[in-house]
Coordinates of C-alpha atoms in Angstrom, one line a residue:
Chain K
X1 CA 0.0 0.0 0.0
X2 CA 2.9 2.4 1.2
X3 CA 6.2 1.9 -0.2
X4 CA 9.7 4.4 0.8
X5 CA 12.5 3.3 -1.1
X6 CA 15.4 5.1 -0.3
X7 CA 13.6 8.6 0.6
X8 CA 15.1 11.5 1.5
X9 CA 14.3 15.0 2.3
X10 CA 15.2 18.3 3.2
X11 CA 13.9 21.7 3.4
X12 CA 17.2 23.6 3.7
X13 CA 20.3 22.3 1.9
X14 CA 22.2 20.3 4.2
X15 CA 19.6 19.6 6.9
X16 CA 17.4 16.2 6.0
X17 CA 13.8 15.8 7.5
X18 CA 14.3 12.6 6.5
X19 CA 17.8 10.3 5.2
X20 CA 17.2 6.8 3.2
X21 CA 13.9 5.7 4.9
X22 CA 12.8 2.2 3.4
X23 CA 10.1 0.6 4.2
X24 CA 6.6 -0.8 3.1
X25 CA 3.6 -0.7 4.7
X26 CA 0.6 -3.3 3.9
X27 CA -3.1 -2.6 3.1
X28 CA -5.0 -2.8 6.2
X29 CA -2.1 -2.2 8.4
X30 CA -2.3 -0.2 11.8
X31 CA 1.3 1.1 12.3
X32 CA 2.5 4.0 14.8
X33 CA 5.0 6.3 14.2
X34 CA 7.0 7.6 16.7
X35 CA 9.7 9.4 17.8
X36 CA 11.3 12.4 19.6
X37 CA 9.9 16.0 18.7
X38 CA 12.0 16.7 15.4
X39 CA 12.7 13.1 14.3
X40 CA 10.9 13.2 10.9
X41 CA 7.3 12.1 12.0
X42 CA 5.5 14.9 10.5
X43 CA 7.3 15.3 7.1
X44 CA 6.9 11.6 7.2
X45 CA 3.2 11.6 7.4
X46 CA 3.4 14.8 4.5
X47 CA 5.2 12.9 1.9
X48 CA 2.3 10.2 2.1
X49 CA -0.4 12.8 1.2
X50 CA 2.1 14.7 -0.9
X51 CA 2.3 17.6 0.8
X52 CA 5.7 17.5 -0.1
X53 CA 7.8 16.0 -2.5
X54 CA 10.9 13.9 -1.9
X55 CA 14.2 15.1 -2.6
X56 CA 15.7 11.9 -3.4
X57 CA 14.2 8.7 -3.6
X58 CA 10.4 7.1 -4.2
X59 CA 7.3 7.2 -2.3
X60 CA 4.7 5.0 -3.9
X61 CA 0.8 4.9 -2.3
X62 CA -1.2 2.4 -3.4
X63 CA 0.8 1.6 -6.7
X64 CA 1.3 5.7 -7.4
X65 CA 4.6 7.5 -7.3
X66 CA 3.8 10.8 -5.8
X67 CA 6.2 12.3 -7.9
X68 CA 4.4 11.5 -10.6
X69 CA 1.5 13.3 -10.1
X70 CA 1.3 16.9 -11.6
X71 CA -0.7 19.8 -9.7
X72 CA -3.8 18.5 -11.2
X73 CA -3.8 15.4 -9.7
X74 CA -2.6 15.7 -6.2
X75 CA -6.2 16.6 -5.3
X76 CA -7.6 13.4 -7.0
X77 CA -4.6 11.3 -4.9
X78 CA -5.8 13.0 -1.4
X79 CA -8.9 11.6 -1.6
X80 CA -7.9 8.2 -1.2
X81 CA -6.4 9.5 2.2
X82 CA -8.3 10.8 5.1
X83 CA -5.9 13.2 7.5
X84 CA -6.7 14.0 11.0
X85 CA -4.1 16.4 12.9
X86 CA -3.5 17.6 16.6
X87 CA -5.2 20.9 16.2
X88 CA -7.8 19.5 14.3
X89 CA -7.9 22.0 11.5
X90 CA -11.4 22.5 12.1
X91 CA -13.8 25.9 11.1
X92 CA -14.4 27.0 14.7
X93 CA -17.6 29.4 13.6
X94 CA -19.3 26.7 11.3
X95 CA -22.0 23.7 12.4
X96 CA -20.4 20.4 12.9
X97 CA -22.6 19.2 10.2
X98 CA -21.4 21.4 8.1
X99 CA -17.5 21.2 8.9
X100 CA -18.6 18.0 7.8
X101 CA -20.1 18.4 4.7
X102 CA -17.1 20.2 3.5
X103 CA -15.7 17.2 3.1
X104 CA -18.0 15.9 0.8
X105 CA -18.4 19.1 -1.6
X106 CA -15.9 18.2 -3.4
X107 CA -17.8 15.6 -5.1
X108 CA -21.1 18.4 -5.6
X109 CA -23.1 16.7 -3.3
X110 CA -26.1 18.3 -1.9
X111 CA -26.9 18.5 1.6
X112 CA -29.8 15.9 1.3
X113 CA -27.6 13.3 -0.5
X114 CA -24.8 13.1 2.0
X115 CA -27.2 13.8 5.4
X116 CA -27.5 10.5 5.8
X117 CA -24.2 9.1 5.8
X118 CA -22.8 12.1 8.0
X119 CA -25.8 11.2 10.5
X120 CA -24.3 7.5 10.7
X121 CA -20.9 8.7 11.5
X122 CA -21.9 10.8 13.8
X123 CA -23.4 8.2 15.5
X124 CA -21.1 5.7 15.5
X125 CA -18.6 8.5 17.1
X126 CA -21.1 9.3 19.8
X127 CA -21.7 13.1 19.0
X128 CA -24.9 13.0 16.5
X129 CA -26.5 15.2 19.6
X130 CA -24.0 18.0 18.9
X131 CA -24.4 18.1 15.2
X132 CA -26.0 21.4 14.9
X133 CA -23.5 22.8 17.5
X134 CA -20.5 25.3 16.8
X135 CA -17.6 23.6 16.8
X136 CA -16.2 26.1 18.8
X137 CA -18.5 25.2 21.8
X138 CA -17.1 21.9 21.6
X139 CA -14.6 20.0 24.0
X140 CA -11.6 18.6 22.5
X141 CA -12.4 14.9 22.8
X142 CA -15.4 16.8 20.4
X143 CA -13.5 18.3 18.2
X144 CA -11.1 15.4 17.5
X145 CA -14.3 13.2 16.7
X146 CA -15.4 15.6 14.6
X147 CA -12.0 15.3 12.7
X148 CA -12.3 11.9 12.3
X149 CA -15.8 11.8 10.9
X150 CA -15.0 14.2 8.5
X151 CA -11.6 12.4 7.6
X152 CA -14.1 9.0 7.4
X153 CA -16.6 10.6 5.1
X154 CA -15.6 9.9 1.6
X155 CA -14.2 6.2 2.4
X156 CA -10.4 7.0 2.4
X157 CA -8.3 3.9 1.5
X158 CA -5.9 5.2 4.2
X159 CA -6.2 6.8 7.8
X160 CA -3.0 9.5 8.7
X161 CA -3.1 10.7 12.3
X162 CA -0.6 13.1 13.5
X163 CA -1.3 12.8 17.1
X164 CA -4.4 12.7 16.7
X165 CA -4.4 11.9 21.1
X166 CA -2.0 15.0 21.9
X167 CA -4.6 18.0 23.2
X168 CA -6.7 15.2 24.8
X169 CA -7.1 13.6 28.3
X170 CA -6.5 9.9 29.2
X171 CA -10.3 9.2 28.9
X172 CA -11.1 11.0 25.8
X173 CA -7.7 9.8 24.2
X174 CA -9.6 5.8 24.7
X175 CA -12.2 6.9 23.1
X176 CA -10.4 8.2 20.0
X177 CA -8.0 5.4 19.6
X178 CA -11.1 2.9 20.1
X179 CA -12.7 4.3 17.0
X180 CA -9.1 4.1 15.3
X181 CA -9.3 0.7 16.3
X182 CA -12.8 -0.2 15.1
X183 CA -11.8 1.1 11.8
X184 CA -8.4 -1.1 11.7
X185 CA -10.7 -4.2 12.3
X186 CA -12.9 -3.1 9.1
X187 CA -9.5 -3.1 7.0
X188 CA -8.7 0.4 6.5
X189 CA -4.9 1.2 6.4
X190 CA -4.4 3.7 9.6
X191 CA -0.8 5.4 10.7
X192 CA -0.2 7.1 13.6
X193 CA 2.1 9.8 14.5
X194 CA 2.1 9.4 18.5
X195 CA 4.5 10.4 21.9
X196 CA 1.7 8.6 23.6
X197 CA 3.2 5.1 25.5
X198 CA 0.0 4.3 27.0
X199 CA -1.9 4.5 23.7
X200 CA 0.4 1.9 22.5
X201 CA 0.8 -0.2 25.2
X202 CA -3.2 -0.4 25.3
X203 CA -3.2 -1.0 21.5
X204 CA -0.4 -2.5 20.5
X205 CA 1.0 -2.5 16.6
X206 CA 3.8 -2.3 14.3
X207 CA 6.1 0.5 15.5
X208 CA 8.2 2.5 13.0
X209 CA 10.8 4.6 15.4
X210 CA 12.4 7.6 13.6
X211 CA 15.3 9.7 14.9
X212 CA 16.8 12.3 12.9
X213 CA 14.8 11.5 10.2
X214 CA 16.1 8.0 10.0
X215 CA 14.5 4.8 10.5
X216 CA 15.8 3.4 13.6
X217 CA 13.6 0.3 14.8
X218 CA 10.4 -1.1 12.7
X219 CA 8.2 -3.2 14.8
X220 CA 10.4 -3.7 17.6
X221 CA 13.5 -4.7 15.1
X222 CA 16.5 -2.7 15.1
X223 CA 17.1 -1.9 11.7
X224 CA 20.9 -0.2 12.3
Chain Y
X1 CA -22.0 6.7 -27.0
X2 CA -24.9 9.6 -27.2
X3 CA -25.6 9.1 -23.9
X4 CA -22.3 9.2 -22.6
X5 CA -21.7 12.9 -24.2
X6 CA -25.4 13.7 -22.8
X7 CA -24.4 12.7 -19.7
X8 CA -21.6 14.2 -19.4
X9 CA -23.2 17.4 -20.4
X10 CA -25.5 17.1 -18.1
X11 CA -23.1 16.5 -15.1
X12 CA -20.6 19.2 -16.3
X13 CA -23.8 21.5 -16.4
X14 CA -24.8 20.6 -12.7
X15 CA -21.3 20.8 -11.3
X16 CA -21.5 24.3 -12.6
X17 CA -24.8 25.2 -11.2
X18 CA -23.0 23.8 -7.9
X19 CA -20.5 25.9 -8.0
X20 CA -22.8 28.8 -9.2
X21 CA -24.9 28.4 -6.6
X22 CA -22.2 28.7 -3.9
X23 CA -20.7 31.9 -5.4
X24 CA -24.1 33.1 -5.0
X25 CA -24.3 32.3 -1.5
X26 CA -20.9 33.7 -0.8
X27 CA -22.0 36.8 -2.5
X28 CA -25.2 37.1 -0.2
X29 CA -23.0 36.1 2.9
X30 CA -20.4 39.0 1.9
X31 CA -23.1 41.5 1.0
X32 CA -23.2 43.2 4.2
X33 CA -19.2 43.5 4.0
X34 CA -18.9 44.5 0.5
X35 CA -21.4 47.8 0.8
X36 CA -18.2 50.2 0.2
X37 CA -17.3 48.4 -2.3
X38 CA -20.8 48.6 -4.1
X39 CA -21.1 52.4 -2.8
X40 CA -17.6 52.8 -4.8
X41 CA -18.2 50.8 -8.0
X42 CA -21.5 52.5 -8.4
X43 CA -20.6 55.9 -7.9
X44 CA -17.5 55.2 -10.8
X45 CA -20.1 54.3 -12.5
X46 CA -22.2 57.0 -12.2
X47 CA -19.5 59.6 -12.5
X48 CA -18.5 57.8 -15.7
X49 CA -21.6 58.4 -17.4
X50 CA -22.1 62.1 -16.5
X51 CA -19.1 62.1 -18.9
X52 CA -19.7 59.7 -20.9
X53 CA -23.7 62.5 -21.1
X54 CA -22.3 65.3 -21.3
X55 CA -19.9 63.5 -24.2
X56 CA -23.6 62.8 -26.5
X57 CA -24.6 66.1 -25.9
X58 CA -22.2 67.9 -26.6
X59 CA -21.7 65.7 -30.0
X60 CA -25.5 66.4 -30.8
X61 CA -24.7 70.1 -30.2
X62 CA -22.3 70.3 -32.5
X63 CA -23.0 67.6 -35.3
X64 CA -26.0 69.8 -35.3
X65 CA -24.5 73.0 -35.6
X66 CA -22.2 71.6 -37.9
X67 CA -24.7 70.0 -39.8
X68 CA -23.3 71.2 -43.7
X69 CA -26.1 71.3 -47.0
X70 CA -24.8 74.4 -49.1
X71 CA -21.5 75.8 -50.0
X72 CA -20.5 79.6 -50.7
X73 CA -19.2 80.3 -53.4
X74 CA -18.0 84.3 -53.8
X75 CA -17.4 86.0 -57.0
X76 CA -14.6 88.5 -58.3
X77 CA -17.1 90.8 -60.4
X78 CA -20.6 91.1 -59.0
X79 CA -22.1 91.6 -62.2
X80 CA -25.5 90.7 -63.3
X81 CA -25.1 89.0 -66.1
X82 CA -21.9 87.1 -64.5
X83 CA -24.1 86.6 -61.5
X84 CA -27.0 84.6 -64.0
X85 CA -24.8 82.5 -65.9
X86 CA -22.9 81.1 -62.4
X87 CA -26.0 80.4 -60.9
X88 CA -26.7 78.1 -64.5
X89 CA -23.4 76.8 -64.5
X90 CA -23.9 76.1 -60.4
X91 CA -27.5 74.6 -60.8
X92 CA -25.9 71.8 -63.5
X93 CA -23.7 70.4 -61.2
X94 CA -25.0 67.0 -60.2
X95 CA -26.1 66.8 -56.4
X96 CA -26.8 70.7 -56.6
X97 CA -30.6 71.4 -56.0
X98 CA -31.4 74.7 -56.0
X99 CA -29.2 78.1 -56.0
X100 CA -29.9 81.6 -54.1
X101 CA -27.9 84.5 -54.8
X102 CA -26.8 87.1 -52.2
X103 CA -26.2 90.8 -53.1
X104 CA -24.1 92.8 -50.5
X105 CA -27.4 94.1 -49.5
X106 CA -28.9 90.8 -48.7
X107 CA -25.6 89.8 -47.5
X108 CA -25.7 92.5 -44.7
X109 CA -29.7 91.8 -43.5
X110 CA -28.1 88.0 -43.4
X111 CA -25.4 89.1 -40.9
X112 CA -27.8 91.6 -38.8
X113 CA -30.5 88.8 -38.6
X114 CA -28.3 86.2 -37.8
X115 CA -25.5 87.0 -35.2
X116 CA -26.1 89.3 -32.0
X117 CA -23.4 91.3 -30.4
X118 CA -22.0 92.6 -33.3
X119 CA -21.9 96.4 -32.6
X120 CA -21.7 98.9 -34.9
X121 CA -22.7 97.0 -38.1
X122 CA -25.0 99.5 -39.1
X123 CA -22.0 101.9 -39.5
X124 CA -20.8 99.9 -42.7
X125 CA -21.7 100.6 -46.0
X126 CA -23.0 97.9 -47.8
X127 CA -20.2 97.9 -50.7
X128 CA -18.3 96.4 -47.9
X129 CA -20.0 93.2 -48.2
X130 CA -19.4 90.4 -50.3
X131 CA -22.1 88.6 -52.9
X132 CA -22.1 85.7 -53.1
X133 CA -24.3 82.3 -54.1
X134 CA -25.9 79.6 -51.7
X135 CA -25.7 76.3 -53.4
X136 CA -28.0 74.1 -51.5
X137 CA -27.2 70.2 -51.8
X138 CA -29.0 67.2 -52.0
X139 CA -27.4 64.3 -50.1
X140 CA -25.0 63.0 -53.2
X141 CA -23.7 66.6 -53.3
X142 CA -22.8 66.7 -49.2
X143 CA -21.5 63.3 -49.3
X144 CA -19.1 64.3 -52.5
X145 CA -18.8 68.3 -51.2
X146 CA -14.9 68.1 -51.6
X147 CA -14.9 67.1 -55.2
X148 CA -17.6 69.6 -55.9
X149 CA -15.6 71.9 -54.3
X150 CA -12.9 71.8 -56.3
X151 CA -14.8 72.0 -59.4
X152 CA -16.5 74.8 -58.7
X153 CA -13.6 76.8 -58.3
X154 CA -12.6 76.2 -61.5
X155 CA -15.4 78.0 -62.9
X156 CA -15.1 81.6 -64.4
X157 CA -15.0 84.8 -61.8
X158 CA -15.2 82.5 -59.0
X159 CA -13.1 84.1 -56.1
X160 CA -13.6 81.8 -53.5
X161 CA -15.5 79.0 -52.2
X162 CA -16.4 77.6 -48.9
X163 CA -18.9 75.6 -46.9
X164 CA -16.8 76.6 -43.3
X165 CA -14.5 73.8 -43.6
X166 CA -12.6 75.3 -41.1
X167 CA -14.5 75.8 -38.6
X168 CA -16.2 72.6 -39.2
X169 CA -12.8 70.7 -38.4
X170 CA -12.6 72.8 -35.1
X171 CA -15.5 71.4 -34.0
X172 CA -14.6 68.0 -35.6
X173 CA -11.1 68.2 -32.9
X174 CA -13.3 69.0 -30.1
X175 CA -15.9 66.4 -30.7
X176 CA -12.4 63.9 -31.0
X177 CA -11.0 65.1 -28.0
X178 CA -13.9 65.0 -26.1
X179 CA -14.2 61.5 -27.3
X180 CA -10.6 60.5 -26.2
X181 CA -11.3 61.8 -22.9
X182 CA -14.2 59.7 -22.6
X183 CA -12.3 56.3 -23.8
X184 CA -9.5 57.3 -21.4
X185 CA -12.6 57.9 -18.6
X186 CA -13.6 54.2 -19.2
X187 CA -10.2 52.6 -19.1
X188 CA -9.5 54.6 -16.0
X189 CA -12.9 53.6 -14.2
X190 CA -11.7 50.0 -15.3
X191 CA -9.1 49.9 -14.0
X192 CA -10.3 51.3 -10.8
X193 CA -12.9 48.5 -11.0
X194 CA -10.8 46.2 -11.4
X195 CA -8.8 47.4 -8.9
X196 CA -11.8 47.4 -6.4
X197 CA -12.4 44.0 -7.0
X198 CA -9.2 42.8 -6.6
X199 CA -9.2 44.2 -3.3
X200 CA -12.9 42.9 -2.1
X201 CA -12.3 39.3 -3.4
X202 CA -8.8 39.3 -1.1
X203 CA -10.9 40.7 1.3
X204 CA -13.4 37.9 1.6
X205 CA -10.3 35.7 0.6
X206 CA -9.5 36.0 4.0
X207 CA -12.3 35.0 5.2
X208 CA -12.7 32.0 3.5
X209 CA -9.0 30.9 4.0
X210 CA -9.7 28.1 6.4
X211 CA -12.7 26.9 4.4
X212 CA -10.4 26.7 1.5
X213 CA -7.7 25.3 2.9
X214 CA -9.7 22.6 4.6
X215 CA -10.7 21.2 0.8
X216 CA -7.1 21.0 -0.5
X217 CA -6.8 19.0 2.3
X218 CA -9.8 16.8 1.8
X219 CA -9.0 17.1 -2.0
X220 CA -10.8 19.7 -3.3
X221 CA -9.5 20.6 -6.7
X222 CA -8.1 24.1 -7.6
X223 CA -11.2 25.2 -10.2
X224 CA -13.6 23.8 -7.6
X225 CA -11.9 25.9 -4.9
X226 CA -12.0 29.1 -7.1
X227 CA -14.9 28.9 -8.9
X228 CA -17.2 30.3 -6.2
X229 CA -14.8 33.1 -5.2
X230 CA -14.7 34.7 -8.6
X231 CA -18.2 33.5 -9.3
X232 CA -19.2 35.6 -5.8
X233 CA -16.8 38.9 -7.6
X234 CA -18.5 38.2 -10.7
X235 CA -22.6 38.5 -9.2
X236 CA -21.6 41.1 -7.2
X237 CA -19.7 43.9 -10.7
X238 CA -22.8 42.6 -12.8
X239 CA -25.1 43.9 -10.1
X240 CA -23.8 46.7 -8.9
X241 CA -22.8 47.9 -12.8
X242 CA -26.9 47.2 -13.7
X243 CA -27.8 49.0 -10.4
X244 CA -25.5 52.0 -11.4
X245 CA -27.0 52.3 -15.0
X246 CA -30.7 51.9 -13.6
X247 CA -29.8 54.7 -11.1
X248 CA -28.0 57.0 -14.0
X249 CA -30.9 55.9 -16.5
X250 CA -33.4 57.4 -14.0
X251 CA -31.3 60.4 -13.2
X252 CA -31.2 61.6 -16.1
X253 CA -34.6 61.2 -17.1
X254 CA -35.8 63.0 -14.2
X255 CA -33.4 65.6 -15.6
X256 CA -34.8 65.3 -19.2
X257 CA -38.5 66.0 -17.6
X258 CA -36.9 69.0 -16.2
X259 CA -35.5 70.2 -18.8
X260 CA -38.4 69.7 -20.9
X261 CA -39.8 72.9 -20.0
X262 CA -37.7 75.6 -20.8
X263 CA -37.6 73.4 -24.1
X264 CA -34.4 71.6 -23.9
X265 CA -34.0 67.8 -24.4
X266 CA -30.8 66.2 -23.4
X267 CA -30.1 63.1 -26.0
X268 CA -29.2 60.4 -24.1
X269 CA -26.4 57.7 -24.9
X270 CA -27.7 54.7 -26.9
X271 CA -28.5 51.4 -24.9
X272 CA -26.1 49.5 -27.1
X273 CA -23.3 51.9 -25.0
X274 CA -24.7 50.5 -21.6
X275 CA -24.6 46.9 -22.9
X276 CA -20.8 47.5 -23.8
X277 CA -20.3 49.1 -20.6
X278 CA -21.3 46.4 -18.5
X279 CA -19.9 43.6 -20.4
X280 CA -16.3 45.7 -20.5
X281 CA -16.6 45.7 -16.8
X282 CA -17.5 42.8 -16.2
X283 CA -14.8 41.7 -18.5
X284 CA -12.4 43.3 -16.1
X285 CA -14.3 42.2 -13.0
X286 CA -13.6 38.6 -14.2
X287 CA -9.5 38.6 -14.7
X288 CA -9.2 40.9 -11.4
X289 CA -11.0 38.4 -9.5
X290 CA -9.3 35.4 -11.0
X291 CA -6.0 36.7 -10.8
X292 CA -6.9 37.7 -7.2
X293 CA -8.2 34.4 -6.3
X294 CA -5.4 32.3 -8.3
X295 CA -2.7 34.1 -6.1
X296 CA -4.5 33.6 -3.2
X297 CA -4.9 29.8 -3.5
X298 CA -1.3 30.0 -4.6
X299 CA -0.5 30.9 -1.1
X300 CA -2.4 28.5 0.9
X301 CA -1.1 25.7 -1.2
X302 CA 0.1 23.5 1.4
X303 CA -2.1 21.5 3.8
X304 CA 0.2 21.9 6.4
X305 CA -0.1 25.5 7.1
X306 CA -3.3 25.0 7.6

């Protein structure tokens, strides 16, 4: 599903985000990512959505070389990834229904057609109640969910969480990672950018630990 | 293979009635924060067709002062019998109809009945003015009045001939002028439109910066981003350019039926020139926005600032 071969890079000449990360990552596959403040976790997590580009090497997602894909097509690729960050990247002064249905404008639906579907989600995260609320009068744990549906909504082949549990307590954080969970178990690819020990000790999965921007251990294996 | 081009038509069509209709509701969302913007664009408007009046009427003005159907034509001896066989010779040129001869006595009464402020003209002798012979002309004889011109001068005791030529082409450069002025009025308010626009769309821009940036990250693509934006810019010209030409249209009609009675009737521009003013603006509504909008996007390219 995820393939690095040989990836590198940098932002200023000289400095590397990331030096020679291999590794491939299977469809379905629940992996964390971890690693000091600084190690590469973040630009790791960009390169998969093609935020960035690499500076040397190939980054393939789901048989596609991201640096193959012209301007044009980067917002096609995205859609087959669902991205849920820290901060949430959520519109504070809109509905969560319709923070929502954002997500799903790109494809010119109407309100009526997608209703439905967000109604389910919103359910199965436990805040359909709040779904005429500002999302700024929402909690975190809230917020985060809100994230998630609206990362869910248009059926991403792959899940990228850049810790997605970082703003949240120890309760709320459960919750989150239990719906992460729920979705692993239906087969949908999910990475995780996490500092949280508990979170992994409570759900345990393949580990990929960077430092420096290089690969250091992958599942448990020291790689150097 | 029909259907599949019909259907595609049809979906193209919808997507763009999608995106129509979310400029629109942009536009209604901004309207409260765009009213100096549609105070300003309609008062350039406005201001641009008090000109762009004052322009027509002063052309009528002097297209009808100017309006030429005779020539002059003076003569070296004013002597009867010289006088007769002119006019003959005059009345056989082809778009000539009809000759009236002017003896310096007539030629005086002309000048006292037709200027004012000319003091003194009673103290001149009539020797002192010229005679002379109106040719009137039919409309082959204006539209060739150069050629016959030229021929007439090469009849016998002919001394000069004239149909005001020069002052004609002084009123010919004002009318140009006055036109120039006007073209470089419209370009100007253009550009100020344009300007205006580019402003209020970066404006809202802001506004809208998380919403956009929250579809590149959910894959929005960049004409489905933008569309809406510069639709929004493009609503809100086309109305405030129709509002400002209703609102001139009316002004000066309630001027007109003032004017009406002291006997004065202001010609108004044609609607053709309204048409071509709104689609010009509109025109430059359009690339402002887009350019605006393009840039914009260009800046909040990258999911990660978001």
């Amino acid at each position: 599903m995820i393939n690095f071969t040989d990836v590198n890079l940098s932002f200023t000449a000289g400095m590397n985000a990331l030096n020679g990360v291999n590794l491939d990552i299977s469809r379905g596959e629940f992996v964390y990512v971890i690693g000091k403040s600084g190690a590469g976790k973040s630009s790791f997590l960009r390169l998969i959505y093609a935020d960035v580009m690499p500076t040397r090497g190939l980054v393939k997602v789901d048989g596609c070389d991201i640096r193959s894909l012209g301007r044009l097509q980067i917002p096609y690729f995205r859609r087959k990834i669902g991205i849920i960050f820290q901060d949430y990247k959520l519109i504070e002064s809109i509905t969560v229904f319709d923070n929502i249905k954002l997500a799903t404008d790109i494809y010119y639906k109407l309100r009526s057609e997608v209703k439905d579907e967000i109604y389910i989600l919103l359910r199965d995260v436990g805040i359909f109640e709040k779904r005429d609320e500002l999302v700024c009068n929402l909690s975190g744990g809230e917020k985060q969910r809100v994230a998630i549906v609206r990362a869910l909504i248009n059926n991403p082949q792959v899940i990228i969480a850049d810790e997605p549990t970082g703003n949240l307590d120890h309760e709320t954080a459960e919750n989150i990672m239990q719906i992460l969970n729920k979705l692993r178990l239906e087969g949908t690819t999910i990475l995780i950018a996490t500092h949280d020990d508990n979170i992994r000790q409570r759900y345990p999965a393949r580990e990929i630990r960077l430092d420096k921007g290089k690969v250091i251990s992958d599942a448990g294996v020291e790689s150097e | 293979m029909l259907v599949l081009k019909v259907s595609n038509i049809v979906k193209s069509r919808s997507k763009f009635i999608y995106l129509f209709m979310r400029g629109f509701r942009n536009f209604l969302r901004d309207f409260r924060s765009n009213i100096v913007t549609f105070i300003t664009i309609i008062t350039l408007i406005v201001l641009f067709n008090i000109f762009n009046l004052t322009s027509v009427v002063l052309s009528s003005f002097l297209s009808s002062t100017t309006s030429v159907d005779s020539i002059r034509v003076y003569m070296l001896d004013a002597d009867k019998g010289d006088i007769s066989k002119l006019s003959t010779d005059l009345i056989s040129f082809d778009g000539v109809v009809d000759v009236q001869i002017f003896f310096p006595s007539d030629s005086k009464k002309f000048i006292e009945e037709n200027t004012s402020n000319i003091k003194g003209l009673d103290k001149f002798s009539e020797q002192f003015f010229p005679t002379f012979i109106d040719v009137k002309l039919d409309a082959e004889g204006i539209k060739n009045i150069k050629v016959l011109k030229e021929e007439m001068y090469k009849l016998s005791n002919v001394e000069y001939v004239s149909y005001g030529e020069k002052i004609l082409s002084k009123f010919f450069q004002i009318n140009f002028i006055t036109n120039v002025f006007i073209v470089v009025l419209l370009i100007l308010v253009c550009i100020s439109l344009a300007s205006v626009i580019f402003n209020a769309t970066r404006i809202s821009l802001y506004k809208y910066s998380e919403e956009m940036k929250v579809y590149l990250l959910v894959g929005g693509t960049r004409p489905f981003i933008s569309m809406p934006y510069i639709f929004s810019s493009m609503i809100m010209s086309l109305v405030t350019s129709v509002l400002a030409i209703a609102i001139f249209v009316m002004l000066s009609s309630f001027l007109n039926s003032l004017l009406v009675d002291i006997d004065i009737f202001m010609k108004t521009p044609p609607i053709w020139t309204y048409i071509f003013q709104i689609f010009i603006l509109n025109i430059f509504s359009l690339i402002s926005s887009s350019i605006s909008v393009v840039l914009f996007i260009k800046r909040v390219s990258s999911v990660n600032d978001v």
